[in-house]
PDB file of C-alpha atoms in Angstrom:
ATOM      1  CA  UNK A   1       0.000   0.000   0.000  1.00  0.00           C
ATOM      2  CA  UNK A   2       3.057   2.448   1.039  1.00  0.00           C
ATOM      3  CA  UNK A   3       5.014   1.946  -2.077  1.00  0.00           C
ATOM      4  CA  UNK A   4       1.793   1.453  -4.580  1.00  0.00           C
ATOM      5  CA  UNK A   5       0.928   5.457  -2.595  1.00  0.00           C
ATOM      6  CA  UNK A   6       4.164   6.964  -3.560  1.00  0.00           C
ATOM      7  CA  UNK A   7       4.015   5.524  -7.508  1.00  0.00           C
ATOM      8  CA  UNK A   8       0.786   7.606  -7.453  1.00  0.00           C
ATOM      9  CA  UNK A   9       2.174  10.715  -5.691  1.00  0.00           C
ATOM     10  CA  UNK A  10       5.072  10.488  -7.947  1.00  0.00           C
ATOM     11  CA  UNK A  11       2.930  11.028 -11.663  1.00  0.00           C
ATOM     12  CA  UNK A  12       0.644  13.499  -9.596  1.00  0.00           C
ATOM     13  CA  UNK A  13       3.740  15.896  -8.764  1.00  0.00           C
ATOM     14  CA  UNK A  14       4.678  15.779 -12.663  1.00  0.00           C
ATOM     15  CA  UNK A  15       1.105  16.386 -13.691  1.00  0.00           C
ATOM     16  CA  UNK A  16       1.269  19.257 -11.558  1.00  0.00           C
ATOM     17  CA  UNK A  17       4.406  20.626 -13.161  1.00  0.00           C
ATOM     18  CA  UNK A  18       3.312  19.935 -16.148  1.00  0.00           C
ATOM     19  CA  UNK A  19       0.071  21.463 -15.561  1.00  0.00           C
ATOM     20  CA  UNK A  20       1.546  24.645 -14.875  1.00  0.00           C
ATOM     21  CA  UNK A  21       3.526  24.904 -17.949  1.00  0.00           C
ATOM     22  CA  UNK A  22       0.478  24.291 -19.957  1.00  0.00           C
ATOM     23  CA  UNK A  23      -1.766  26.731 -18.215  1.00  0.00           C
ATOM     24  CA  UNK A  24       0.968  29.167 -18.639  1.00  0.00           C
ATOM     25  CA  UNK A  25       1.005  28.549 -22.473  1.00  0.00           C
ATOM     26  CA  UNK A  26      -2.799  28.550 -22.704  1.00  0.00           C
ATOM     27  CA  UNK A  27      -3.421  31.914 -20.559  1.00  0.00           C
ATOM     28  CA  UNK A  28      -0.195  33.479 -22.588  1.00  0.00           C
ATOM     29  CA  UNK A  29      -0.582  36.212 -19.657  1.00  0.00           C
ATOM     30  CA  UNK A  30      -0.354  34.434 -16.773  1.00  0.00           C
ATOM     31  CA  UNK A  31      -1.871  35.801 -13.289  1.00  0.00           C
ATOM     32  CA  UNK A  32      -0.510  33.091 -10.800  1.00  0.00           C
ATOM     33  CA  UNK A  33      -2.756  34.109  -7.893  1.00  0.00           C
ATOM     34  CA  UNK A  34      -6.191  33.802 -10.241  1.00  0.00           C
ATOM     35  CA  UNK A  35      -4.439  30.128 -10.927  1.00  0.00           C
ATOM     36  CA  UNK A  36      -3.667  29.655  -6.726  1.00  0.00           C
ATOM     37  CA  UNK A  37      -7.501  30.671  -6.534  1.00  0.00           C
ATOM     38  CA  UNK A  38      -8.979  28.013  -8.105  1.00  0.00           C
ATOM     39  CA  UNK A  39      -6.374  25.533  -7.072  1.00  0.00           C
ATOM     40  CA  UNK A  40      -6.729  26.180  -3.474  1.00  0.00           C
ATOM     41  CA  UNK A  41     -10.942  25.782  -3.783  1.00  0.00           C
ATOM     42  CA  UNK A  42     -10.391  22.089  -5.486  1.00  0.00           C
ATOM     43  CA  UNK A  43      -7.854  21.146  -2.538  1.00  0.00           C
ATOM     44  CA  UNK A  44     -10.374  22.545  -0.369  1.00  0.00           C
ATOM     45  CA  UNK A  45     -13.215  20.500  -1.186  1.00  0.00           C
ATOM     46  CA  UNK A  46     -11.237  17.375  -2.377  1.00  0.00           C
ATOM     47  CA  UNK A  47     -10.188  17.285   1.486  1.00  0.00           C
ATOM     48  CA  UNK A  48     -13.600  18.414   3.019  1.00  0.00           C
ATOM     49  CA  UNK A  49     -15.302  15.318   1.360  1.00  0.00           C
ATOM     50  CA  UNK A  50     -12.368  13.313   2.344  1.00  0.00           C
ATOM     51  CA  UNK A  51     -12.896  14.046   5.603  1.00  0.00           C
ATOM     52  CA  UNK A  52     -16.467  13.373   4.928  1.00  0.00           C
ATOM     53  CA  UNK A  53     -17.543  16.923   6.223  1.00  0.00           C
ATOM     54  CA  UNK A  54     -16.305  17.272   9.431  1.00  0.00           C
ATOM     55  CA  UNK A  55     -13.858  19.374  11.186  1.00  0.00           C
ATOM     56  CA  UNK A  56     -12.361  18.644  14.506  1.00  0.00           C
ATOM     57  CA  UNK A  57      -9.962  21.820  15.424  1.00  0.00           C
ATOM     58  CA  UNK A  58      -6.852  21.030  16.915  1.00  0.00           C
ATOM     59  CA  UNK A  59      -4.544  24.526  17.900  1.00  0.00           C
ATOM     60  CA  UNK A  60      -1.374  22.916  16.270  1.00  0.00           C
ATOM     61  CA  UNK A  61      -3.144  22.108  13.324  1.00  0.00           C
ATOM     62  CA  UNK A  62      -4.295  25.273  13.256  1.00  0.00           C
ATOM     63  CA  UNK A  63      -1.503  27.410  13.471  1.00  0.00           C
ATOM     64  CA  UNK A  64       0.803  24.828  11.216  1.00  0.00           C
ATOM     65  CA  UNK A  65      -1.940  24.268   8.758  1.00  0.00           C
ATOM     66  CA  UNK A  66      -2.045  28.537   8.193  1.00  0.00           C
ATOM     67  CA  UNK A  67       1.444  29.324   8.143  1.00  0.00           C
ATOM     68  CA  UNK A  68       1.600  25.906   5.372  1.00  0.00           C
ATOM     69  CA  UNK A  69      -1.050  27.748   3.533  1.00  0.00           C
ATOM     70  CA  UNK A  70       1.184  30.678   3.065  1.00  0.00           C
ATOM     71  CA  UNK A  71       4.227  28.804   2.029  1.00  0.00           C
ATOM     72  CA  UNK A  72       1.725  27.102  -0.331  1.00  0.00           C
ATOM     73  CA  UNK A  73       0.558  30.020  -1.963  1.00  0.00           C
ATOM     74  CA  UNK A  74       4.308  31.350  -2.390  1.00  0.00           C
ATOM     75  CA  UNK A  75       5.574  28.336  -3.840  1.00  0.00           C
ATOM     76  CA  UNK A  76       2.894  27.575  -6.383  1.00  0.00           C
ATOM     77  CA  UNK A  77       2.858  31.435  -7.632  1.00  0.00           C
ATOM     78  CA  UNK A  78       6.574  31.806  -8.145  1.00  0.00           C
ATOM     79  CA  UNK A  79       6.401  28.359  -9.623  1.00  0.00           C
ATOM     80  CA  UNK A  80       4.390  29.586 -11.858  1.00  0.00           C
ATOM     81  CA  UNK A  81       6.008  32.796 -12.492  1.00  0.00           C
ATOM     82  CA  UNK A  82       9.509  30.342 -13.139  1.00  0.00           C
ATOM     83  CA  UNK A  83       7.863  28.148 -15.679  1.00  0.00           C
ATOM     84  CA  UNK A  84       7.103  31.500 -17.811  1.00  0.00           C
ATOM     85  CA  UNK A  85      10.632  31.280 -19.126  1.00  0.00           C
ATOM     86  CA  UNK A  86      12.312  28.709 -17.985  1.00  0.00           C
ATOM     87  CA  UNK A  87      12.540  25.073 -19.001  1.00  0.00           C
ATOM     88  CA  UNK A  88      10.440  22.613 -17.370  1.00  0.00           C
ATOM     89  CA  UNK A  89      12.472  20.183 -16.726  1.00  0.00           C
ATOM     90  CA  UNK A  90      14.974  22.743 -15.168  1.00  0.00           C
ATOM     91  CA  UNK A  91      12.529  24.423 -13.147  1.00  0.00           C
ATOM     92  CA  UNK A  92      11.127  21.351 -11.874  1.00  0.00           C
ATOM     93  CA  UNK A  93      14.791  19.648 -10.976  1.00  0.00           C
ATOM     94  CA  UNK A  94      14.963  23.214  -8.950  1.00  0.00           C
ATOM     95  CA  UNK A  95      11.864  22.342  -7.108  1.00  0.00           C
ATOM     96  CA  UNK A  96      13.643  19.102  -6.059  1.00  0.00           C
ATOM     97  CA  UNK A  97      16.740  20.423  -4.008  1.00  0.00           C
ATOM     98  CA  UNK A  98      13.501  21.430  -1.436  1.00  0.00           C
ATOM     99  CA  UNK A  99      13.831  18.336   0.246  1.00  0.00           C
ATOM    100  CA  UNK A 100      16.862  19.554   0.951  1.00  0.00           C
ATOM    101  CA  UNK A 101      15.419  21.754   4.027  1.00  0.00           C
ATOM    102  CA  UNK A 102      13.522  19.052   5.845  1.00  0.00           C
ATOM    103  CA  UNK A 103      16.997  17.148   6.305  1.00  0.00           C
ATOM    104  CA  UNK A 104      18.793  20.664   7.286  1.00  0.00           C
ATOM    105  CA  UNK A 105      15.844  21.477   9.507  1.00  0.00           C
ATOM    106  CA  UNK A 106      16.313  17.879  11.246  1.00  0.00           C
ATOM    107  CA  UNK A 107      20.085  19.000  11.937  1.00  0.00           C
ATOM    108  CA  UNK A 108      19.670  22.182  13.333  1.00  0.00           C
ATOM    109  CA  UNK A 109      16.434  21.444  15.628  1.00  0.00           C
ATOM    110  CA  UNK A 110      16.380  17.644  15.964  1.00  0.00           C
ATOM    111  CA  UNK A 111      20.421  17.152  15.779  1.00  0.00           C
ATOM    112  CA  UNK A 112      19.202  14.210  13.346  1.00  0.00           C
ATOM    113  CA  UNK A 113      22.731  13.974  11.045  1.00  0.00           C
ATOM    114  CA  UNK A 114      22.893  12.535   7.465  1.00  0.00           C
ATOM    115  CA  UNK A 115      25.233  10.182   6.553  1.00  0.00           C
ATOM    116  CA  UNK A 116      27.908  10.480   4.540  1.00  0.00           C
ATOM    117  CA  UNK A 117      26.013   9.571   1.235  1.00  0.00           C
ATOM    118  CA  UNK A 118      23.818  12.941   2.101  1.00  0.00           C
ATOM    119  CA  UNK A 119      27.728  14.827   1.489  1.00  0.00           C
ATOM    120  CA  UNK A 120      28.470  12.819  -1.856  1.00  0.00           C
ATOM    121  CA  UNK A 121      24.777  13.858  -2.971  1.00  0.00           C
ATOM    122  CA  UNK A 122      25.541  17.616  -1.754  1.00  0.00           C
ATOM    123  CA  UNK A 123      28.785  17.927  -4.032  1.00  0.00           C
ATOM    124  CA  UNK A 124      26.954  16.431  -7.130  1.00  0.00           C
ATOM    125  CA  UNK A 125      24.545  18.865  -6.341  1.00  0.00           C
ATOM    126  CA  UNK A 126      27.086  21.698  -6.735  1.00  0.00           C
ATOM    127  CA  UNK A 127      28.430  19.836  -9.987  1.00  0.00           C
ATOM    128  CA  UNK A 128      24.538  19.654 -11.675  1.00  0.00           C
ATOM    129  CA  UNK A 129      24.265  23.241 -10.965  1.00  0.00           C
ATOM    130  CA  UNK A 130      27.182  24.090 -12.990  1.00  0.00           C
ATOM    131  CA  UNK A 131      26.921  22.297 -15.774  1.00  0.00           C
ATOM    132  CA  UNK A 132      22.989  23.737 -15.755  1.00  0.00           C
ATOM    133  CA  UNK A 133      24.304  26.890 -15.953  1.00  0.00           C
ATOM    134  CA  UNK A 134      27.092  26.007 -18.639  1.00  0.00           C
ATOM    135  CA  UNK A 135      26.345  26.760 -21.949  1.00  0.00           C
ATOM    136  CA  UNK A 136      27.421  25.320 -25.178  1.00  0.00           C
ATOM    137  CA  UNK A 137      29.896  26.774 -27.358  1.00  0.00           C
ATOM    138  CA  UNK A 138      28.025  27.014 -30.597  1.00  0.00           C
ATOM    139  CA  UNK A 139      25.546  28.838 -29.011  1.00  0.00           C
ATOM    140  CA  UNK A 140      27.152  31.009 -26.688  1.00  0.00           C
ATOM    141  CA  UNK A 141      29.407  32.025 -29.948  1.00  0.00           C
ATOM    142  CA  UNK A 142      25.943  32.915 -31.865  1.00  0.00           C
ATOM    143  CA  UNK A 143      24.602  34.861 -28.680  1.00  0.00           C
ATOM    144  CA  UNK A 144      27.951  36.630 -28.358  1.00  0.00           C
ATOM    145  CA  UNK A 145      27.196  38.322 -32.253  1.00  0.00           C
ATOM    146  CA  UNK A 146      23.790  39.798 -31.094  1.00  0.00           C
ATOM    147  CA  UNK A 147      25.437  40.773 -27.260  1.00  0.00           C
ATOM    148  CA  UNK A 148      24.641  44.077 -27.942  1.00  0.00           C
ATOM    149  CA  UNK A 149      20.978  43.472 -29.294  1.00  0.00           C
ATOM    150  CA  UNK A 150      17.374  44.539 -27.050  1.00  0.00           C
ATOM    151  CA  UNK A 151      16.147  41.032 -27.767  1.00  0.00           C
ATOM    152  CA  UNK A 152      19.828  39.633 -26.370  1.00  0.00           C
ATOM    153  CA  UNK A 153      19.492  41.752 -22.993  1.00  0.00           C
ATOM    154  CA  UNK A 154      15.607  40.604 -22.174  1.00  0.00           C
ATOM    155  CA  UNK A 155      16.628  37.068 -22.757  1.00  0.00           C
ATOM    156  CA  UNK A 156      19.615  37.851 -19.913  1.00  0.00           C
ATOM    157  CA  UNK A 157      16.983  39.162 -17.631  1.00  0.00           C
ATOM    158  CA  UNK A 158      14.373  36.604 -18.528  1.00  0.00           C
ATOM    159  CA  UNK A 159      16.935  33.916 -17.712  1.00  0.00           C
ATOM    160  CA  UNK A 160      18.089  35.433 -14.525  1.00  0.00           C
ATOM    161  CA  UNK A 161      14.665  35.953 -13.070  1.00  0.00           C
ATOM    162  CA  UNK A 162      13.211  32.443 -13.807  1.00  0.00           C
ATOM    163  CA  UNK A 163      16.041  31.227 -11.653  1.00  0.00           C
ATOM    164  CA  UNK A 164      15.335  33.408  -8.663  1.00  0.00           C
ATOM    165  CA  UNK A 165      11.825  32.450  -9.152  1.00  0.00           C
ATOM    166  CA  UNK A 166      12.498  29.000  -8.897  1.00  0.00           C
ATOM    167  CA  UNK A 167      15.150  29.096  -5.694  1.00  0.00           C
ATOM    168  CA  UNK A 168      12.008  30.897  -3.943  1.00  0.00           C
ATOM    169  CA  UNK A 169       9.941  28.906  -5.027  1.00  0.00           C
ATOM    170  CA  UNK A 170      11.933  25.943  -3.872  1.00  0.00           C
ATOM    171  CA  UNK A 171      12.514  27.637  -0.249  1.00  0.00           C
ATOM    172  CA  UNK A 172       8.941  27.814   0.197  1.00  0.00           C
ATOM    173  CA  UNK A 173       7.790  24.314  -0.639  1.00  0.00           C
ATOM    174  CA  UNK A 174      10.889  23.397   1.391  1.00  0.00           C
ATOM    175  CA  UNK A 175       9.716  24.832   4.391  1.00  0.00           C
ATOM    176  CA  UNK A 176       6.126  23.869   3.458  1.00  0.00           C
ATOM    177  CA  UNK A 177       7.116  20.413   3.277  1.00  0.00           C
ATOM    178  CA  UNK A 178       8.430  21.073   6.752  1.00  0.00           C
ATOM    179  CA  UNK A 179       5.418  22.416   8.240  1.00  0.00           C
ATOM    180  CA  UNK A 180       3.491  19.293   7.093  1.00  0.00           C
ATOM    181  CA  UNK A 181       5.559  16.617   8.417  1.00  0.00           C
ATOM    182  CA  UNK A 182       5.850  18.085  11.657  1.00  0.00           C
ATOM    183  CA  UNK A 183       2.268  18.376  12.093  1.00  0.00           C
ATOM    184  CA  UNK A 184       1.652  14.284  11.053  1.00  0.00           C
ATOM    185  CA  UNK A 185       4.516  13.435  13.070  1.00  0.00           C
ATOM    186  CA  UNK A 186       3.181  15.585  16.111  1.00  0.00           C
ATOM    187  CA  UNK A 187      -0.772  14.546  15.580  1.00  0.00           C
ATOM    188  CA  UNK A 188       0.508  11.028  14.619  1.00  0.00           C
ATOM    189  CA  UNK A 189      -1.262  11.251  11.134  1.00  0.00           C
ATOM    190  CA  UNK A 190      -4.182  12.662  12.434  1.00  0.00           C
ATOM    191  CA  UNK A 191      -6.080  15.642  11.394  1.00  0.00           C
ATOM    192  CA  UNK A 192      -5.187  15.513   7.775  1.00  0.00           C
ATOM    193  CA  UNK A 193      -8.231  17.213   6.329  1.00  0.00           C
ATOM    194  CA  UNK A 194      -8.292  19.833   8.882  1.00  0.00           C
ATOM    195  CA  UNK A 195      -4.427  20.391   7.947  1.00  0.00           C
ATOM    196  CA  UNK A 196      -5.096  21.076   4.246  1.00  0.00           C
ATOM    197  CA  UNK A 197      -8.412  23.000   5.013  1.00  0.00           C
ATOM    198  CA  UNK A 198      -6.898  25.605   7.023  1.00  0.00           C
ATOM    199  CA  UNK A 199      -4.198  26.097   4.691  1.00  0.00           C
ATOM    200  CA  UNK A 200      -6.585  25.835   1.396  1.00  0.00           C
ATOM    201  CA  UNK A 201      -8.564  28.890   3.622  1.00  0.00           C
ATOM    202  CA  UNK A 202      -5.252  30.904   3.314  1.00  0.00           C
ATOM    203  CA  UNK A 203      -4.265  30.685   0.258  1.00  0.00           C
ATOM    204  CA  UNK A 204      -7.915  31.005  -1.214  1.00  0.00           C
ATOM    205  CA  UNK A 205      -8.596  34.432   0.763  1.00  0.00           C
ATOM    206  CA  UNK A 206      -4.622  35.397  -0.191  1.00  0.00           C
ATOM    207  CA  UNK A 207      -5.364  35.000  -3.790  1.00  0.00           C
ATOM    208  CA  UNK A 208      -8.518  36.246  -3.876  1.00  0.00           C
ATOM    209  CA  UNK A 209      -6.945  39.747  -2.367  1.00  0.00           C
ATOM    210  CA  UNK A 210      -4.346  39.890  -4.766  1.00  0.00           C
ATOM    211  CA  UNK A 211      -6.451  39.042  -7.525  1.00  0.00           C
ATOM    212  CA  UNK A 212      -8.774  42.243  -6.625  1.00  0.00           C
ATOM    213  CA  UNK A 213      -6.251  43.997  -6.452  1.00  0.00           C
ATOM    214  CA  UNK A 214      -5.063  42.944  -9.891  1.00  0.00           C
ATOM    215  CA  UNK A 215      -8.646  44.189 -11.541  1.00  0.00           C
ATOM    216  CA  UNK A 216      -7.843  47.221 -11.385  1.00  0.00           C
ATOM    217  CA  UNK A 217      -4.824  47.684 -13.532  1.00  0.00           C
ATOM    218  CA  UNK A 218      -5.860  44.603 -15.305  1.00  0.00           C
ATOM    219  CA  UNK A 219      -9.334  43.331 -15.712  1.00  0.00           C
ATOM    220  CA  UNK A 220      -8.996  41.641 -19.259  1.00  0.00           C
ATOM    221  CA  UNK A 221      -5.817  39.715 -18.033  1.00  0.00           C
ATOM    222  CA  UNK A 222      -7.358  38.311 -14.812  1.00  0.00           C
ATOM    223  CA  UNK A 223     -10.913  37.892 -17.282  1.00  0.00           C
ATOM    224  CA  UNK A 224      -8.885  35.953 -19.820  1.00  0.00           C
ATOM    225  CA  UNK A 225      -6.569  34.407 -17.087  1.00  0.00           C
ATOM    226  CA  UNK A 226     -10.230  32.358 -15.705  1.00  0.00           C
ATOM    227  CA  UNK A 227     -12.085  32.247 -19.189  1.00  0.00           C
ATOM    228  CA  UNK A 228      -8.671  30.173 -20.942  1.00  0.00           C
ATOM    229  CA  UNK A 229      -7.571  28.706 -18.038  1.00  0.00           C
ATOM    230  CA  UNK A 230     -10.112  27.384 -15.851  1.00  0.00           C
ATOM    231  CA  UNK A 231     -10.326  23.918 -16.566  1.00  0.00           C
ATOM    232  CA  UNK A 232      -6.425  23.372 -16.292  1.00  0.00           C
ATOM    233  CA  UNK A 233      -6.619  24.914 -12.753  1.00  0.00           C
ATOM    234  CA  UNK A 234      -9.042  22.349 -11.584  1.00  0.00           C
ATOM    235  CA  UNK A 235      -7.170  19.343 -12.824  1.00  0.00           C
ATOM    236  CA  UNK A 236      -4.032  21.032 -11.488  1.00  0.00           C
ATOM    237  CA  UNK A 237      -6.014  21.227  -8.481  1.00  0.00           C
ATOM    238  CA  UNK A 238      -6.694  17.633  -7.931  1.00  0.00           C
ATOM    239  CA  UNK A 239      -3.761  16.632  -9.264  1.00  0.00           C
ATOM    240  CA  UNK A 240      -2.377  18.713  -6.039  1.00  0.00           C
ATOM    241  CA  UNK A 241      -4.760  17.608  -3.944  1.00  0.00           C
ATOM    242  CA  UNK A 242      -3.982  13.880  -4.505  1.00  0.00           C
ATOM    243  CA  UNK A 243      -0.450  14.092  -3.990  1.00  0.00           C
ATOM    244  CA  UNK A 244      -0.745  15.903  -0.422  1.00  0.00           C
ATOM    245  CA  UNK A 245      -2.992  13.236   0.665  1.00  0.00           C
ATOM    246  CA  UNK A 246      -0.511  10.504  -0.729  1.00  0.00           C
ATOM    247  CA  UNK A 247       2.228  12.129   0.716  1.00  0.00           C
ATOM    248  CA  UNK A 248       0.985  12.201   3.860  1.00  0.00           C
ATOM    249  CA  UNK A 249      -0.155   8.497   3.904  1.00  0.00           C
ATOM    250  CA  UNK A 250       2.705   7.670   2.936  1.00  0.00           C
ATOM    251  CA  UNK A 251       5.262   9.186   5.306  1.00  0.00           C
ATOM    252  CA  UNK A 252       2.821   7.296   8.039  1.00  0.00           C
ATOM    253  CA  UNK A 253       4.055   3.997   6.383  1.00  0.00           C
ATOM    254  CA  UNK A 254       7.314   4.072   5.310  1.00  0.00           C
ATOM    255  CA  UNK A 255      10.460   5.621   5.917  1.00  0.00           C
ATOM    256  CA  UNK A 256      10.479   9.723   4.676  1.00  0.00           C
ATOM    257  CA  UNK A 257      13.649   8.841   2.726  1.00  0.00           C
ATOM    258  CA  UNK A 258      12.462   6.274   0.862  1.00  0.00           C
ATOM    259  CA  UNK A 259       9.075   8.900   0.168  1.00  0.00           C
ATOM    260  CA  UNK A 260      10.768  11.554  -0.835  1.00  0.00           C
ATOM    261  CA  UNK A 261      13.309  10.318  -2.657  1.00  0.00           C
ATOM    262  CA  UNK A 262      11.380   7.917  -4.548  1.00  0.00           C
ATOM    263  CA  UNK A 263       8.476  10.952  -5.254  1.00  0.00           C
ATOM    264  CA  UNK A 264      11.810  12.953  -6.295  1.00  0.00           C
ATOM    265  CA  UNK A 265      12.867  10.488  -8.780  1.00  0.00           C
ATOM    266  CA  UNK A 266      10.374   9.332 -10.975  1.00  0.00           C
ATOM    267  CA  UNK A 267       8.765  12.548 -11.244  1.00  0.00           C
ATOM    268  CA  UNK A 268      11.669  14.357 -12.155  1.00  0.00           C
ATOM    269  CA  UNK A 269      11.931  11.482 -15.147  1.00  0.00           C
ATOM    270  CA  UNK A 270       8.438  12.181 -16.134  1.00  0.00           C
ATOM    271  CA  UNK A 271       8.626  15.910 -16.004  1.00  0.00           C
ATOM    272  CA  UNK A 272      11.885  15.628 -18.222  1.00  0.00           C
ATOM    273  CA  UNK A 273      10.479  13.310 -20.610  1.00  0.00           C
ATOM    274  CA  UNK A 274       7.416  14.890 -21.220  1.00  0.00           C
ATOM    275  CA  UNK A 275       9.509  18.475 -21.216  1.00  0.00           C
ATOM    276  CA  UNK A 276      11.549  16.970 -24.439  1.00  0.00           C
ATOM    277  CA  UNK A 277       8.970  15.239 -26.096  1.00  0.00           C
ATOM    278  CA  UNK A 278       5.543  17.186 -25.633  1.00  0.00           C
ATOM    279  CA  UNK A 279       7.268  20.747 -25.115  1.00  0.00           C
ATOM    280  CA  UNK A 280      10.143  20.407 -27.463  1.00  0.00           C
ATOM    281  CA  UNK A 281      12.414  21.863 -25.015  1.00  0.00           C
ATOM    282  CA  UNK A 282      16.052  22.716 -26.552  1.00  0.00           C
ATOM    283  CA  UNK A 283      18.277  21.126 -23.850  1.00  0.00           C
ATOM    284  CA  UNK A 284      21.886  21.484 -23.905  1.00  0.00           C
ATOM    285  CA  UNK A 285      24.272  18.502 -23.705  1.00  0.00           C
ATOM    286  CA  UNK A 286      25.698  20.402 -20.641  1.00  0.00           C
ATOM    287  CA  UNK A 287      22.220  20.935 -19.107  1.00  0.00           C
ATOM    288  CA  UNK A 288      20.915  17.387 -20.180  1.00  0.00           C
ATOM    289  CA  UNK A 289      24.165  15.639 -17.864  1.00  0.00           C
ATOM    290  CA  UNK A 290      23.188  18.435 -15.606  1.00  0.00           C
ATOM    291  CA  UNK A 291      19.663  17.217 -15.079  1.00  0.00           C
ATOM    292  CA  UNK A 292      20.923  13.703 -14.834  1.00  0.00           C
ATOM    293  CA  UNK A 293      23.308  14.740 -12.336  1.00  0.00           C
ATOM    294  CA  UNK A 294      21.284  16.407 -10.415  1.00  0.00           C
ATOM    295  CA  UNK A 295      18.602  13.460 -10.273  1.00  0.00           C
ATOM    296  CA  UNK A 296      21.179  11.302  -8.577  1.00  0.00           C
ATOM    297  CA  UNK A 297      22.053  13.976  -5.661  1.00  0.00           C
ATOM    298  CA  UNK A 298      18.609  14.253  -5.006  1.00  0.00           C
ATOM    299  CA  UNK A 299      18.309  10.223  -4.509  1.00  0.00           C
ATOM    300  CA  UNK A 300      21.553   9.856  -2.922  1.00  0.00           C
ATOM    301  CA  UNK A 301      20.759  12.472  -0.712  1.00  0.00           C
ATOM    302  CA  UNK A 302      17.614  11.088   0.811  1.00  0.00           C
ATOM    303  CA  UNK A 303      19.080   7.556   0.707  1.00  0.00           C
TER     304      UNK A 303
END
């Protein structure tokens, strides 16, 4: 049951990728709050039936469920904002190095140390993130002709800000991630529903500020932003809704390491191979040993 769990948590974190990326191409003009809107009001219901329409309230629950909700609504806007121009399969590889700050959170507050695979994993980490950010001669000789050229200097700026967008990103469903196992290990897998509800509650009324405040400056966008890309919110929505519940099934019946890493893994394959072959991303040899790289820190690491 554990392992057949984390299969299914595993596609449902690509499909969520994935569904970013293609509500991103759909809506052209992305607003990632109207998109946090409706995802947050699927989770919310998903979990409310789940827990068959009852709510027990619990003050740690409570408080970790709200300050989740926030790190939620972060990491899923800037994760949006990321996939606007970068690659998929980069962004999402990103996204991984999060479970990096449950383990650093376990050696600063629990004095729980890794082992000395977690250290081998750390410096291929540092290797994937180089050859990422290596580019290949051919092209960097062809980009080098137009240096001086307006579309040469937004690409620079594109490129640099869908990297910050993803290290945020990645903080904040780092520490989300966080937040959620310390509230199943505290509650001993109780209170799940109430959990998600809280934090759904957040990030709906969050979103729903920032979209108002986004109608007046720009109606159309947030109009269009709901009329094209409705549908795709929902799915992403219980595709999102899914994997929080697997996830925390999961972590009640087997080992964390073996969750994560396993989650971390074959999503990141499925994200990549349907980044290459459905989105025709241009990859880089340099970037494509990069990704691979990078796949194996984040198993070793959680080994």
């Amino acid at each position: 049951m554990g392992y057949l769990a984390v299969v299914f948590a595993s596609v449902f974190n690509a499909a969520f990728s994935v569904g970013g990326e293609c509500y991103n191409r759909r809506v052209k003009q992305p607003n990632p709050f109207c998109y946090t809107l409706l995802v947050s009001a699927v989770v919310f219901f998903f979990f409310l039936a789940y827990g068959k329409f009852s709510f027990f309230y619990d003050p740690l629950t409570f408080i970790t469920g709200a300050v989740y909700g926030i790190c939620y609504c972060m990491s899923v806007a800037l994760l949006l904002s990321a996939l606007r121009t970068g690659y998929v399969s980069l962004v999402s590889l990103i996204m991984a190095y999060s479970l990096l700050i449950p383990t650093l959170f376990g050696i600063f507050f629990y004095r729980s140390y890794p082992g000395a695979l977690f250290y081998v994993g750390l410096a291929l980490l540092i290797v994937a993130v180089f050859l990422i950010g290596k580019k290949d001669v051919r092209a960097a000789n062809t980009e080098a002709a137009r240096e001086n050229s307006a579309e040469a200097k937004a690409g620079r700026k594109k490129g640099f800000l869908w990297v910050i967008f993803a290290l945020l990103a990645m903080l904040s469903n780092g520490a989300a991630s966080v937040l959620q196992t310390y509230q199943q290990t505290a509650s001993e897998g109780l209170y799940r529903s109430e959990f998600m509800m809280v934090a759904m509650i957040v990030v709906f009324v969050f979103s729903a500020a920032a979209v108002a405040v986004s109608l007046k400056n720009g109606r159309e966008t947030v109009a269009f932003n709901f009329r094209r890309g409705w549908w795709i919110a929902l799915l992403c929505g219980v595709a999102n809704a899914a994997l929080n519940l697997l996830v925390m099934i999961s972590v009640k019946l087997l080992a964390a390491q073996i969750v994560f890493s396993t989650i971390c893994g074959v999503s990141l394959v499925l994200t990549f191979s349907v980044s290459l072959f459905a989105f025709r991303e241009k990859l880089n040899k340099w970037q494509i040993a990069g990704f691979f790289v990078g796949l194996i820190s984040t198993i070793i690491m959680n080994i």
